[in-house]
PDB file of C-alpha atoms in Angstrom:
ATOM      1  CA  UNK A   1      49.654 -84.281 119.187  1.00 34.00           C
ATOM      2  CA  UNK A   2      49.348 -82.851 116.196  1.00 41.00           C
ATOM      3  CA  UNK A   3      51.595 -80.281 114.720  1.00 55.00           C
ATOM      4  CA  UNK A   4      48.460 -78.158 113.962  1.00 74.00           C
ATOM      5  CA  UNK A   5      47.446 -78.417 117.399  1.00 92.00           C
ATOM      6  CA  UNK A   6      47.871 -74.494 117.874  1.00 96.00           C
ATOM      7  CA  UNK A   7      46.300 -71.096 118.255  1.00 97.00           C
ATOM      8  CA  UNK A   8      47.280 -68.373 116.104  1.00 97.00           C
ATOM      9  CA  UNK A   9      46.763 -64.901 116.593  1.00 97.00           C
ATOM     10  CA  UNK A  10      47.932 -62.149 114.304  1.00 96.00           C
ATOM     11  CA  UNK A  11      47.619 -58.330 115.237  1.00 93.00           C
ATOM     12  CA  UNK A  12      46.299 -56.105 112.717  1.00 90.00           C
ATOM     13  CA  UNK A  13      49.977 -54.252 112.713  1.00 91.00           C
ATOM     14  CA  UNK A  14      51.394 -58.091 111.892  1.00 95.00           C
ATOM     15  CA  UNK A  15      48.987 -57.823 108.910  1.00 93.00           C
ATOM     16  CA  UNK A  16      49.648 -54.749 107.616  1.00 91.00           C
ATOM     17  CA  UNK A  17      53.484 -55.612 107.470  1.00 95.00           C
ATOM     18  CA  UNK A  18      52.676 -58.161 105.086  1.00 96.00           C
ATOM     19  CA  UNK A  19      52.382 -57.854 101.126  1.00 96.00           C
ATOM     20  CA  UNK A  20      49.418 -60.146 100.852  1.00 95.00           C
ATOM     21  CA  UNK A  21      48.137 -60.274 104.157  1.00 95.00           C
ATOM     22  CA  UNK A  22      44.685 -62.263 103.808  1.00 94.00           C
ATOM     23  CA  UNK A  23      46.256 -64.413 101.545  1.00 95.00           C
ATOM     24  CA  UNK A  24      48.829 -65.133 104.395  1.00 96.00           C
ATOM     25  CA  UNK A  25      46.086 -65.201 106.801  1.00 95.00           C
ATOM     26  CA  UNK A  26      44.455 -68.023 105.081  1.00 95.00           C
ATOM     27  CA  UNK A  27      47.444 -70.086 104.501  1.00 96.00           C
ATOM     28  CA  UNK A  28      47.903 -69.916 108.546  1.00 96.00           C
ATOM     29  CA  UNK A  29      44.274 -71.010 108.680  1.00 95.00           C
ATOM     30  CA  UNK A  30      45.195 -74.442 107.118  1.00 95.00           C
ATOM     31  CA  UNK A  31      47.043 -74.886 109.830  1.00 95.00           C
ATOM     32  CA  UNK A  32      46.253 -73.863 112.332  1.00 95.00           C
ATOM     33  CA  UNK A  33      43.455 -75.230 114.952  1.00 96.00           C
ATOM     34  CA  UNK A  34      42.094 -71.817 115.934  1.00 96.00           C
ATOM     35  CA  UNK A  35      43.338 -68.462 114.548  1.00 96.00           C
ATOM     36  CA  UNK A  36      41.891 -64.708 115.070  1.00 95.00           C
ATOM     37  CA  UNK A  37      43.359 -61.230 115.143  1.00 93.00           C
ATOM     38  CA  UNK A  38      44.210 -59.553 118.203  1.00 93.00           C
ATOM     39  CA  UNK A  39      44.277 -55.200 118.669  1.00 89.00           C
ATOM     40  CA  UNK A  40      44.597 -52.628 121.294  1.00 83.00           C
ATOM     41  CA  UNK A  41      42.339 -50.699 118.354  1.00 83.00           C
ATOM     42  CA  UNK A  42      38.931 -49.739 119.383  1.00 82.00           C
ATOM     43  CA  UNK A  43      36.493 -52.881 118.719  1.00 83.00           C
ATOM     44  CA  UNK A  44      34.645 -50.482 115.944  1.00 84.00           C
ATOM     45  CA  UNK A  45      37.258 -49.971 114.191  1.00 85.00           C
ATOM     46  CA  UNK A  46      38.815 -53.423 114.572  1.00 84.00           C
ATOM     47  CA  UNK A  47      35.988 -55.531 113.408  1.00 85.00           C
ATOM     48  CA  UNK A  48      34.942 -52.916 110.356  1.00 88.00           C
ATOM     49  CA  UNK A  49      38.611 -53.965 109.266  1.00 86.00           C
ATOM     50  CA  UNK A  50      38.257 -56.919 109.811  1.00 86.00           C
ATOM     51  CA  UNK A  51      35.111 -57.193 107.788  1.00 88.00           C
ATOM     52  CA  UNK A  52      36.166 -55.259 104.820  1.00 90.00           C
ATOM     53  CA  UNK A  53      39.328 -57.490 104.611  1.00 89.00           C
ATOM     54  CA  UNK A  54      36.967 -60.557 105.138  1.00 89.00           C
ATOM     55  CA  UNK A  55      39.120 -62.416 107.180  1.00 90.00           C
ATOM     56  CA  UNK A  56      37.304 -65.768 108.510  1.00 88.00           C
ATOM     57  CA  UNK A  57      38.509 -66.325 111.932  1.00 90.00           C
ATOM     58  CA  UNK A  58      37.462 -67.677 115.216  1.00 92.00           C
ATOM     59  CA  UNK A  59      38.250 -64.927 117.430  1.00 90.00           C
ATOM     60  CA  UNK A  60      38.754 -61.140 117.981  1.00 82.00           C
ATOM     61  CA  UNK A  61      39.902 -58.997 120.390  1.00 84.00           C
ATOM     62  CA  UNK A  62      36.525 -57.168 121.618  1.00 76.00           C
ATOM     63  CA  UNK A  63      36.532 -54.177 123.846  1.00 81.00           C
ATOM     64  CA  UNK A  64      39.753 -55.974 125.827  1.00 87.00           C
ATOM     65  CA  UNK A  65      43.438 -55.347 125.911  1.00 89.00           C
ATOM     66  CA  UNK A  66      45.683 -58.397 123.839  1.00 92.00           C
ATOM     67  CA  UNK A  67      47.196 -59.230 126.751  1.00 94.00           C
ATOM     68  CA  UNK A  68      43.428 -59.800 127.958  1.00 93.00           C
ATOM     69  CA  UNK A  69      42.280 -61.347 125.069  1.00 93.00           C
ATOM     70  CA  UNK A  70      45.212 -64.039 124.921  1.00 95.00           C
ATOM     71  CA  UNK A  71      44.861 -64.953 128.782  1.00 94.00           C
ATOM     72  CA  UNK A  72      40.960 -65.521 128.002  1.00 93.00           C
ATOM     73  CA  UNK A  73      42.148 -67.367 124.454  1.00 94.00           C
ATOM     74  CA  UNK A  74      44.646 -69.599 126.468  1.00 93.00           C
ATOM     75  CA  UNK A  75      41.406 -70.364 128.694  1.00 92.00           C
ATOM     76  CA  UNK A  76      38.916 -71.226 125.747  1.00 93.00           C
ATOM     77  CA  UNK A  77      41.403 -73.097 123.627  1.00 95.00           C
ATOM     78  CA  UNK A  78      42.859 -76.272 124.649  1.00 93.00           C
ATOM     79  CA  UNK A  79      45.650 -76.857 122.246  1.00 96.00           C
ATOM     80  CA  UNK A  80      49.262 -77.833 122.385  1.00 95.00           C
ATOM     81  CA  UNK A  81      51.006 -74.250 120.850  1.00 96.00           C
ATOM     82  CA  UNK A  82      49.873 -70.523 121.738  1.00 97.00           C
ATOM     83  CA  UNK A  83      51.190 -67.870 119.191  1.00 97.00           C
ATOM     84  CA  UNK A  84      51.429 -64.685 119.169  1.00 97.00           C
ATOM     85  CA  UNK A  85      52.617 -62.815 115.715  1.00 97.00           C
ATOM     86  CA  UNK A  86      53.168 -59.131 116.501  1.00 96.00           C
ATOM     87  CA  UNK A  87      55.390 -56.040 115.294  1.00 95.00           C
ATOM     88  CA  UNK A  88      58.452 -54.548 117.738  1.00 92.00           C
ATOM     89  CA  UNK A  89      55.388 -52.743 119.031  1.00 91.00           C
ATOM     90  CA  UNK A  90      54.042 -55.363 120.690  1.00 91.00           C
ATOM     91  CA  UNK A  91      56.683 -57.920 121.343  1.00 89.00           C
ATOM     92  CA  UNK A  92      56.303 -57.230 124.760  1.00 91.00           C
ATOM     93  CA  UNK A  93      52.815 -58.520 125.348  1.00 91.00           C
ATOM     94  CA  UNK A  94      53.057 -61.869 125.902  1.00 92.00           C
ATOM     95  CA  UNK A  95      55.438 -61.397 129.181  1.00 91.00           C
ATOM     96  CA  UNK A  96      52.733 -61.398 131.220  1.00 89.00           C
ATOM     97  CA  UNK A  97      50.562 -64.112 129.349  1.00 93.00           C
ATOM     98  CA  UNK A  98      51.378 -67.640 130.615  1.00 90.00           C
ATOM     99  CA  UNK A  99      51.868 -70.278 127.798  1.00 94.00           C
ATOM    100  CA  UNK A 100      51.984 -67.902 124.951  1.00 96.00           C
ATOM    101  CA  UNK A 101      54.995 -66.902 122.675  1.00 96.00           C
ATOM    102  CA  UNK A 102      55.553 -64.215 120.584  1.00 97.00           C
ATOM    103  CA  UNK A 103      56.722 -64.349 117.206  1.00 97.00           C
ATOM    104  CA  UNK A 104      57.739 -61.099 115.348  1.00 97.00           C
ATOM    105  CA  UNK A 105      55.868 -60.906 111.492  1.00 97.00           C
ATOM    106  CA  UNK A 106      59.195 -60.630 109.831  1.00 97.00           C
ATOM    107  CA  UNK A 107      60.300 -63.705 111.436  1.00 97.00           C
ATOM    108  CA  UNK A 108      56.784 -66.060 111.129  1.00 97.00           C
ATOM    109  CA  UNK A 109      57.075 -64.235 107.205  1.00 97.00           C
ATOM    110  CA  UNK A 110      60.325 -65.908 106.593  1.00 96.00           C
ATOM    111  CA  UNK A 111      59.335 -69.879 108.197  1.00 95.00           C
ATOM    112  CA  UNK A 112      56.108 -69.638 106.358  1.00 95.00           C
ATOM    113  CA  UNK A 113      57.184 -68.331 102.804  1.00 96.00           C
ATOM    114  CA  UNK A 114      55.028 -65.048 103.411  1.00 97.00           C
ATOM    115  CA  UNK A 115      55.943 -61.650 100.754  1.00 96.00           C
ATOM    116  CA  UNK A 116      56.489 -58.516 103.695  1.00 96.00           C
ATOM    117  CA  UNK A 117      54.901 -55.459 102.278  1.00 92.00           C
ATOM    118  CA  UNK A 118      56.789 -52.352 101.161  1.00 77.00           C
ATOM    119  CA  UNK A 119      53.233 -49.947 101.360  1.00 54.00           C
ATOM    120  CA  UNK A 120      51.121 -48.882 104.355  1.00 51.00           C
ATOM    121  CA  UNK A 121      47.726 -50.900 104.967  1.00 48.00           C
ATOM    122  CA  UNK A 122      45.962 -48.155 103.474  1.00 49.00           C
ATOM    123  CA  UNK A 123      47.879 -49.022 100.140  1.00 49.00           C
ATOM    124  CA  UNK A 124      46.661 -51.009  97.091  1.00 50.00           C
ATOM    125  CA  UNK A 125      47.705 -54.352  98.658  1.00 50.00           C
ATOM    126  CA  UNK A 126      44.990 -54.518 102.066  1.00 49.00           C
ATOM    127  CA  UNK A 127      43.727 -56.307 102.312  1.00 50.00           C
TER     128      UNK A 127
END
C-alpha cells in the first residue's frame, strides 16, 4: 500500500501548539488519504474555528467524544495507518480506540519539519 494510505486527525490543542498551524495542516493534507480535526470542544465552537481558520478537511468531531469520533473514523475509513496527533492532554485517548496511535504535536512537528508556536491560539499566528 501506499505510504499515504492513512487517516490523520489533529486536535484543535495539536493546532494551536503549532507556529503556522493551517499551513501545517495543509502540508499533512498532501499526504495524507483522509485528514480532519478532532475536539472534546462543543461542536459550535469547534466548527466556527474551524471555519474562521478555513481548514479543508474531511471530517470533524460533531457533538461526540474523540475517542467516539476515531472508533466511528476507523469504521468509515479503510486505510492502512490511523493517527492521532494530540497534546499531553490527550495522549491518553487512543487506549481505548483499536487500530489508532497517538502521536504527540511536538513529536509529528519534528518528523514533518513543522515551526511549534511560542503564542496562544488567540495570538497573531491562528490560524
Amino acid at each position: 500500500m501506499p505510504s499515504d494510505d492513512l487517516t490523520l486527525a489533529f486536535s484543535l490543542q495539536a493546532l494551536e501548539k503549532l507556529a503556522r498551524p493551517k499551513r501545517a495542516f495543509e502540508d499533512a493534507a498532501t499526504w495524507t488519504s483522509h485528514i480532519g480535526i478532532v475536539s472534546s470542544e462543543s461542536s459550535f465552537i469547534e466548527r466556527r474555528r474551524v471555519r474562521e481558520a478555513g481548514y479543508q478537511q474531511d471530517f470533524l468531531s460533531g457533538p461526540r467524544s474523540i475517542e467516539e469520533t476515531l472508533s466511528s473514523l476507523r469504521n468509515h475509513f479503510e486505510t492502512e495507518r490511523y493517527v492521532f496527533v494530540g497534546t499531553d492532554e490527550t495522549d491518553g485517548v487512543v487506549e481505548t480506540v483499536p487500530d489508532w496511535t497517538f502521536q504527540s504535536v511536538t513529536d509529528a512537528a519534528t518528523a514533518a519539519d513543522w515551526r511549534l508556536g511560542t503564542t496562544s491560539a488567540t495570538g497573531d499566528d491562528w490560524p
